[in-house]
XYZ file of C-alpha atoms in Angstrom:
476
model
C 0.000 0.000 0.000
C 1.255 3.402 -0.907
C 0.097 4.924 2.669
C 1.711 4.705 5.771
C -0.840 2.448 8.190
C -1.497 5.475 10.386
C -2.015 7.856 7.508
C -3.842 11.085 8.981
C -7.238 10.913 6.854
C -9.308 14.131 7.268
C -10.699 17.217 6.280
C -9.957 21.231 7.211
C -11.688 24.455 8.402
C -10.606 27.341 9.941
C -12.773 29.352 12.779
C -13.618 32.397 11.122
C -14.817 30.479 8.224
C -16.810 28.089 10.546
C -17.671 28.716 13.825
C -19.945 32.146 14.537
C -20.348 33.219 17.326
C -18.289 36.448 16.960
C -19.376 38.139 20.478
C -20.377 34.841 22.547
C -18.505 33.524 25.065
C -16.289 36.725 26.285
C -14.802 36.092 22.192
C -13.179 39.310 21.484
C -13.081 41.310 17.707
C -10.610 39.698 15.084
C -9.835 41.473 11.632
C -11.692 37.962 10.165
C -14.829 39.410 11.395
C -15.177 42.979 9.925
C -14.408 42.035 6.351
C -17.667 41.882 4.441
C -18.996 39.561 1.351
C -17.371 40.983 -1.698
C -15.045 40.765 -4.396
C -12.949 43.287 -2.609
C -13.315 42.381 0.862
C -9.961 43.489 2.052
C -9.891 47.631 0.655
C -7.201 49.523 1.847
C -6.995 53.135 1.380
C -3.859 55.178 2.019
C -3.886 56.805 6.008
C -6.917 54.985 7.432
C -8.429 51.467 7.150
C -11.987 51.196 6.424
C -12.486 48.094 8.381
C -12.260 48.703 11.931
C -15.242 47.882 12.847
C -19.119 47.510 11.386
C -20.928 49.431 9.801
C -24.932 49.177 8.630
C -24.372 48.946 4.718
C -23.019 45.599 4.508
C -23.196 41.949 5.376
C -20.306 40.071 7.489
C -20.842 36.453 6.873
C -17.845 35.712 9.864
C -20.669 37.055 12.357
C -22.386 33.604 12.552
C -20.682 31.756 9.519
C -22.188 28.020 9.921
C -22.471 28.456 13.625
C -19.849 25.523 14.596
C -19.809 27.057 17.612
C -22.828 25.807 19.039
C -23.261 22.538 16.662
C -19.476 20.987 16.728
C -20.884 17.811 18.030
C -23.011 17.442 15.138
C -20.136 18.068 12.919
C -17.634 16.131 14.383
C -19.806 13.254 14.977
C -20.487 13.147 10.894
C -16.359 13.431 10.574
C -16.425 10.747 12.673
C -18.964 8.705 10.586
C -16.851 9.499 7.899
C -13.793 7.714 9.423
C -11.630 10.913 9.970
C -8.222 10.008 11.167
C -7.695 13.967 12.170
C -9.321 17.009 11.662
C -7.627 20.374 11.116
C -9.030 23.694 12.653
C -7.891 26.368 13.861
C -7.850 28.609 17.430
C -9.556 31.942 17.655
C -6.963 33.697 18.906
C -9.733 35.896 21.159
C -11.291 33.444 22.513
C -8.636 32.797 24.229
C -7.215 36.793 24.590
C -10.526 38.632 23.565
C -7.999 41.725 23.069
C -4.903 39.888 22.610
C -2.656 41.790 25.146
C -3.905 40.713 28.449
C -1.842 38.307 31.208
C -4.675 36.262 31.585
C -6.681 33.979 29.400
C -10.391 33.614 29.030
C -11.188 30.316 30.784
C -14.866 30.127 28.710
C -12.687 30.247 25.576
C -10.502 27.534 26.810
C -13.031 25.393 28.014
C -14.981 25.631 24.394
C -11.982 24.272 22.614
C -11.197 21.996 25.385
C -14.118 19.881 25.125
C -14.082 20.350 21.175
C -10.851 18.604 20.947
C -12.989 15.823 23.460
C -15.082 15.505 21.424
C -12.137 14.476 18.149
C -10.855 12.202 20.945
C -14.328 10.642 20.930
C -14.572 9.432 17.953
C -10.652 8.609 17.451
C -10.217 11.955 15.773
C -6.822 13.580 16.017
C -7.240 17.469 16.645
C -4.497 19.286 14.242
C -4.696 22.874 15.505
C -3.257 25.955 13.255
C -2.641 28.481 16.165
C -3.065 31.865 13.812
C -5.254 31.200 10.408
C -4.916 34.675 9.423
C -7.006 36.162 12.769
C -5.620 38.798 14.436
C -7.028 40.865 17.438
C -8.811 44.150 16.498
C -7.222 45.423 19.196
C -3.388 44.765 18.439
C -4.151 46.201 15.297
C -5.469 49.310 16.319
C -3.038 50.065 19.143
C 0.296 48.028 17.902
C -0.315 48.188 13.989
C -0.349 44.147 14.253
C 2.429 42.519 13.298
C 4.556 45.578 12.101
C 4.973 46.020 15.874
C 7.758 42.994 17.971
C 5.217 43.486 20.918
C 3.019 40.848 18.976
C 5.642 38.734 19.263
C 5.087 38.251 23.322
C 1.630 37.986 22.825
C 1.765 35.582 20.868
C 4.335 33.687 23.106
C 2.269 34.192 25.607
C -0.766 32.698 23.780
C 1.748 29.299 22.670
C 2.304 28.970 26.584
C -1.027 28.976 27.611
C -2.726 26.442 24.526
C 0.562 24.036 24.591
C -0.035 23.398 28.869
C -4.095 23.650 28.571
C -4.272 21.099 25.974
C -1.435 18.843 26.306
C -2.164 15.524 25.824
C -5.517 16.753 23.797
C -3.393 18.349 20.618
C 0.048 16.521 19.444
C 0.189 18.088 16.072
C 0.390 21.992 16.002
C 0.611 24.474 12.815
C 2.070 27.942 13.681
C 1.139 30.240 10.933
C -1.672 29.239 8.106
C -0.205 30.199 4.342
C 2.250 32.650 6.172
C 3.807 33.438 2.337
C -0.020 35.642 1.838
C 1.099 38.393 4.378
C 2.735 39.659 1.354
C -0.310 39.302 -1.023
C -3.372 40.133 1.572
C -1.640 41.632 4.264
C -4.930 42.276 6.142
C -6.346 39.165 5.325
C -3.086 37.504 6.458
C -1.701 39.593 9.230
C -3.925 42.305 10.252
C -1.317 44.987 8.307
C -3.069 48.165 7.123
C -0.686 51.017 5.833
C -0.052 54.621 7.102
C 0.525 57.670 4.470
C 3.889 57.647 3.514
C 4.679 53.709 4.884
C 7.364 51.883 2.801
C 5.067 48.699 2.105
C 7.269 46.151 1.446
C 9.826 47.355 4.597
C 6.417 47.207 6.855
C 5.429 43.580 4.985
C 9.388 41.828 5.355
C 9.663 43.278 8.698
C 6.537 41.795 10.148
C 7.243 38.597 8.739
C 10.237 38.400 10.197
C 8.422 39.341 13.994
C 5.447 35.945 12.805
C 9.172 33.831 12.078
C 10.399 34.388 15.129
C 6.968 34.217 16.651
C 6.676 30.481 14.735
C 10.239 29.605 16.410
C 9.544 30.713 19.805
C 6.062 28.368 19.583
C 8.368 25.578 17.958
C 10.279 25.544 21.357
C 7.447 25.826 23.653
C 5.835 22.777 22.129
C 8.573 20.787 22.473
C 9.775 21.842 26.043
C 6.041 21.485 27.092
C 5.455 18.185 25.413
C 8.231 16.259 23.665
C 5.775 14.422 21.741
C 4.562 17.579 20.292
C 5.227 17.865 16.305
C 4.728 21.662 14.505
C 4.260 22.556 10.954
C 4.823 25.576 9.162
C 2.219 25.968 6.474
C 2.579 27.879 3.108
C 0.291 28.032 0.105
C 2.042 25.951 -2.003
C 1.928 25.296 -5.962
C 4.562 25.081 -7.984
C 5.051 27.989 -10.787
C 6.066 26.719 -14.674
C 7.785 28.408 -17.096
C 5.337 29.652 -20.081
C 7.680 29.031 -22.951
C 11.176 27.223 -22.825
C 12.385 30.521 -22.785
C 15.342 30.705 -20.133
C 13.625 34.174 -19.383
C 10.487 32.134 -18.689
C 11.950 29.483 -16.857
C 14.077 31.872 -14.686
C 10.736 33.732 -13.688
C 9.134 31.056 -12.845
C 12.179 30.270 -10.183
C 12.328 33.631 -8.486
C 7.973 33.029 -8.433
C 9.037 29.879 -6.389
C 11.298 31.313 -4.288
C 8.656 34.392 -3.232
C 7.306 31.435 -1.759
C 9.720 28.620 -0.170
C 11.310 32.113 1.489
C 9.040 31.402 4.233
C 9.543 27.709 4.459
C 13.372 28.135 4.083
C 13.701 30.264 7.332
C 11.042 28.165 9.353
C 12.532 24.590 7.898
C 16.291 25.584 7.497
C 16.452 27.894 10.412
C 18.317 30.955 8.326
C 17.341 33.419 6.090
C 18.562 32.489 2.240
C 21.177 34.534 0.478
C 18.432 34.851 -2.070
C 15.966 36.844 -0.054
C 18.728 38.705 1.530
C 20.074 40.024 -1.433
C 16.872 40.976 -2.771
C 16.215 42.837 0.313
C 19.065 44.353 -0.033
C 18.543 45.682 -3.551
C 15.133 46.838 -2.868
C 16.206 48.457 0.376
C 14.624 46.619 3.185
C 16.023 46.060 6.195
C 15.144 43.622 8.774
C 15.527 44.618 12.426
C 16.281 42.314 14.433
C 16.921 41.393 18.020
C 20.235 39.551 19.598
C 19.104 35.900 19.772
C 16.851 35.987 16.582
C 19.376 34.533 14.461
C 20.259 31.657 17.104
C 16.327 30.878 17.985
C 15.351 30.794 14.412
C 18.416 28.261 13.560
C 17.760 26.106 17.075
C 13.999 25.535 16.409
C 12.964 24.636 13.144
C 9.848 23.218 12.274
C 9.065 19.184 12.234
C 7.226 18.693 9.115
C 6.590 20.824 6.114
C 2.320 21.533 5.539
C 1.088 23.163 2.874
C -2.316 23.977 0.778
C -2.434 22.849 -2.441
C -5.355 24.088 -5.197
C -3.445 24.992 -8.567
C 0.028 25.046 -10.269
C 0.976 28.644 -11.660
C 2.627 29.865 -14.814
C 5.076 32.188 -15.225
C 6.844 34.454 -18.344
C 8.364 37.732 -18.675
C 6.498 38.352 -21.890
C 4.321 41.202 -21.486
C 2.026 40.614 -23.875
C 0.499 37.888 -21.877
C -2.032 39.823 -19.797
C -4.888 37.204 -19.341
C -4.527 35.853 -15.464
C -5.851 33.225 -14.013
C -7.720 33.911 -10.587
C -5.939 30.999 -7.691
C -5.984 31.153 -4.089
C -4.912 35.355 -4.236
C -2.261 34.638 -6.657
C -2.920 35.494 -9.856
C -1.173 33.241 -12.612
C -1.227 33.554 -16.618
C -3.370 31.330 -17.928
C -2.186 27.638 -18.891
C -3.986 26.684 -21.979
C -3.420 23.150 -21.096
C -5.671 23.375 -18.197
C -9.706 23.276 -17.465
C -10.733 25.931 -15.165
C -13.184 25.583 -11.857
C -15.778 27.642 -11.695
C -14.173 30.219 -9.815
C -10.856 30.163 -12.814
C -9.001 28.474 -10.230
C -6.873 26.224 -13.139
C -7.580 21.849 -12.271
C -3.524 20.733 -12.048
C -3.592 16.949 -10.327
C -0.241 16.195 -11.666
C 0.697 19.395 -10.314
C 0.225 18.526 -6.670
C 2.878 15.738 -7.033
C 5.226 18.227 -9.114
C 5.109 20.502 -5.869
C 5.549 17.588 -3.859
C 8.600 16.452 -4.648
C 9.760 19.933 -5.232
C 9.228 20.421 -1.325
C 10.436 17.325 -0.424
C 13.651 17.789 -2.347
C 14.153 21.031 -1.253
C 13.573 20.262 2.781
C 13.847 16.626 3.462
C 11.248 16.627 5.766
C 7.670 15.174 6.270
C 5.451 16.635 4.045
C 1.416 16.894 4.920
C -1.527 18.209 2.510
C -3.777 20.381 4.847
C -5.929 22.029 2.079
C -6.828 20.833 -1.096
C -10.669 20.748 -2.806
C -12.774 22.327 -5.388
C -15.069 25.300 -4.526
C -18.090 24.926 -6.818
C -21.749 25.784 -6.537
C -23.589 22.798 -5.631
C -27.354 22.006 -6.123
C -29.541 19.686 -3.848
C -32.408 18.066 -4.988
C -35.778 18.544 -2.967
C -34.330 16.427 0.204
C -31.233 18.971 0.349
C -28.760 15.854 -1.825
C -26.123 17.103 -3.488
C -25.003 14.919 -6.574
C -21.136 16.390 -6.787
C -19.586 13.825 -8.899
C -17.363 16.572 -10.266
C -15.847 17.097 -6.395
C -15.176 13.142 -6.628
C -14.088 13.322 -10.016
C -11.318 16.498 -8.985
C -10.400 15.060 -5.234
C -9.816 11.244 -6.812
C -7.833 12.879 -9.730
C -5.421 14.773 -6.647
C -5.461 11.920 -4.734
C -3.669 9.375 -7.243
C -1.126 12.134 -7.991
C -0.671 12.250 -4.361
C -0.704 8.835 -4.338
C 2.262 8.145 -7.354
C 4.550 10.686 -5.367
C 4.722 8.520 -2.227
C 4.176 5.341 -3.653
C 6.860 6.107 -7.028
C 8.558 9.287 -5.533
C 8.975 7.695 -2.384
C 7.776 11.631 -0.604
C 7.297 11.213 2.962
C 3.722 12.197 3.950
C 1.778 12.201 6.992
C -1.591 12.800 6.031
C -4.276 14.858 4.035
C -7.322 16.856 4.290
C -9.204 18.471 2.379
C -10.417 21.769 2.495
C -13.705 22.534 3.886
C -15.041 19.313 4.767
C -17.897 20.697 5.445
C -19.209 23.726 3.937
C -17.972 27.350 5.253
C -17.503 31.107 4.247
C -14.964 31.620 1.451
C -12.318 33.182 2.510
C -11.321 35.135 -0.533
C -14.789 36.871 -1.277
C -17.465 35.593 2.088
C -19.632 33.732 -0.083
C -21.181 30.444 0.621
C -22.221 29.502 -2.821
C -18.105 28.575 -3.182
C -19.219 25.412 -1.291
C -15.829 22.221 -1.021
C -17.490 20.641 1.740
C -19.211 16.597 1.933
C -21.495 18.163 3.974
C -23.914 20.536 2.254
C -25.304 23.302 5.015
C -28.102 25.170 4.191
C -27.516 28.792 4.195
C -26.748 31.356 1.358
C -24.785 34.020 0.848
C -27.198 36.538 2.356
C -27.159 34.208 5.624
C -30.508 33.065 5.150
C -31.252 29.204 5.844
C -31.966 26.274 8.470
C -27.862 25.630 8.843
C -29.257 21.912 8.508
C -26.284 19.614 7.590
C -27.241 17.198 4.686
C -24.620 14.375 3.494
C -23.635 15.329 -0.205
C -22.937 11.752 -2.209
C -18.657 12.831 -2.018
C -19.726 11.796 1.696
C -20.179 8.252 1.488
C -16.950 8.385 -1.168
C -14.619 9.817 1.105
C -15.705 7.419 3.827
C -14.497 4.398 1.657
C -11.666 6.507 0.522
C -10.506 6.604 4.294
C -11.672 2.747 4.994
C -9.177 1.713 2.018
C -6.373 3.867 3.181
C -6.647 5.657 -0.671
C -6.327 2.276 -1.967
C -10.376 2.810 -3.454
C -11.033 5.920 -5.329
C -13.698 4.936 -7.357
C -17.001 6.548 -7.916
């Protein structure tokens, strides 16, 4: 069999796309929450940022989302039906700090995601937490700047001491950062970053990546000091980006593409920054503060295993003439005319996954483990709320034997895979529900009308005997 025997089956969600309950619980306000539905859900206009809190014109779908909060059971217990060997979610950072700067914790925060990861334990589910999925306080933002400031830093220490003690023994595997390459393509979305009139963007972008690096070491040594059995991830958005042409132009475009992205990965998995990035900051300018000991903590504690969301490959050329873009996950790619589209124009690639496998495992050495991967389409139930989606079964079966020839053929070292939004949640990218991934439909649209009933979708049962056969079945 190509799978390790305790493969980690299961799906992925994050809290602000899933769980509600945005002022229950003594939950404080998180930049996820005052984005509204739209195209262009992240505007940021030069010396003030619109979104700092809500106003009456529009519609925040994070507000209640699919109201996990107060039906997890019911979830989990159809992940459980499903066979899920883990299931990936993600902390609200203020539920546990509602402002993010205080000495002490929330204990109804704690307790919610205490019994949630119970409740995986229940039904044999092992919790894989991401400790920041793009959520930062409203607070840090408005008084630090977020992550441009090193204060963030010590919160977020703080926060890593507080989860790693309260739920050891509960959580073994921990992410530190989700996609932490998009702080340089949504900085809001990613890190809370808005920009002042007259900021140097890129010099406020580099330097508060290097304050979430250090941040992702510092957790990387709590874990392990508080529980040796502890493994972290760092977690980009991966896909790997092809020359258009032959062209060595091409070809070398597509390399510095790539390397906008492992950047991340390099420091977090190699422990140093790369003379690559260096000397492009260095070109451009930018100039990384940092702190005695930052070099040392960032070599000591690297990360365990190498995560990673995978949706589309990219394409890259230095021809200008080439202006039609693909739309992908925030990065926009020129369009590969060997590829059918979703219906978002996110480009189908399942031979791409396993070509950005085995560029990440030749590049690191080091467990690899798919955390997102799926197809947002619009899906349509039949008068009992079914949902024929043999084009989800048709895309995630396609991924999965890719997946599949790079361990068994490649011999890649994975740990496990879920999908993304096993059950149906808010799109990040533009707060619709429509942009559905999930095996379980939920009824609600994006207006946030609907029951929020849960109906299986017929990828459900598929994904169960997926999971039963270890991958070995992916037949409709």
């Amino acid at each position: 069999m190509a799978f390790r025997k305790d493969f980690l089956w299961g799906g992925a969600t994050a809290a602000n796309q899933c769980e509600g309950g945005y002022n229950e619980g003594g939950r404080g306000l998180a930049n996820v929450d005052v984005v509204p539905i739209g195209k262009d859900r992240f505007p940021i206009i030069s010396g003030q940022m619109k979104m700092f809190d809500f106003d009456d014109e529009h519609f925040y779908p994070a507000k209640e989302a699919i109201d996990m909060y107060h039906r997890y059971k019911e979830d989990i217990a159809l992940f459980g039906e499903m066979g899920f060997k883990t299931y990936r979610l993600s902390i609200a950072w203020t539920r546990i700090f509602p402002n993010g700067d205080e000495t002490e914790p929330n204990e109804e925060g704690l307790k919610f995601y205490e019994d949630l990861f119970k409740e995986c334990h229940k039904y044999g589910i092992e919790p894989l937490v991401t400790i920041t999925h793009f959520d930062c306080p409203m607070h840090l933002i408005k008084k630090y700047g977020a992550w441009r400031s090193r204060e963030l830093v010590g919160f977020y220490e703080n926060l890593c001491h507080v989860i790693f003690n309260r739920y050891k023994g509960l959580v073994k595997y921990w992410l530190t950062f989700n996609e932490i390459n998009m702080i340089l393509h949504a900085p809001f979305m990613g890190a809370g970053l808005y920009f002042e009139e007259g900021d140097n963007k890129e010099q406020v972008k580099f330097q508060a990546a290097h304050h979430e690096l250090v941040a992702s070491a510092i957790a990387t040594k709590i874990a392990h000091e508080v529980d040796p059995e502890n493994k972290v991830g760092c977690m980009l958005a991966a896909g790997s980006n092809y020359p258009y042409t032959p062209k060595p132009d091409d070809v070398w475009a597509g390399k510095e593409k790539d390397r906008e992205n492992y950047f991340f990965i390099d420091v977090q998995s190699r422990g140093e920054y790369p003379a690559y990035a260096l000397k492009e900051m260095e070109r451009n300018g930018i100039e990384i503060k940092m702190e005695d000991g930052d070099k040392e903590l960032l070599k000591a504690h690297t990360v365990d295993f190498i995560s990673f969301s995978y949706y589309s490959s990219r394409v890259a050329t230095t021809d200008p003439e080439l202006l039609e873009q693909t739309a992908g996950n925030i990065f926009a790619s020129v369009k590969n005319p060997y590829l059918e589209a979703s219906e978002w124009g996110w480009q189908i690639d399942p031979l791409g996954l396993r070509i950005t496998m085995n560029d990440l495992y030749d590049r690191y050495q080091k467990p690899l483990f798919i955390v997102e991967n799926g197809l947002g389409a619009v899906d349509t139930p039949d008068e009992n709320g079914y949902v024929v989606d043999d084009y989800r079964i048709e895309y995630l079966a396609a991924h999965l034997q890719a997946m599949k020839d790079a361990v068994e053929l490649d011999g890649v070292d994975l740990l496990g895979y879920t999908t993304w939004g096993c059950i149906d949640l808010v799109s990040a990218g533009t707060g619709e529900m429509k942009k559905r991934y999930g095996f379980i439909y939920v009824d609600r649209d994006n207006d946030g009308n609907g029951t929020l009933k849960r109906t299986k979708k017929k990828s459900f049962d598929w994904y169960k005997k997926v999971i039963a056969s270890n991958g070995e079945d992916l037949t409709n």
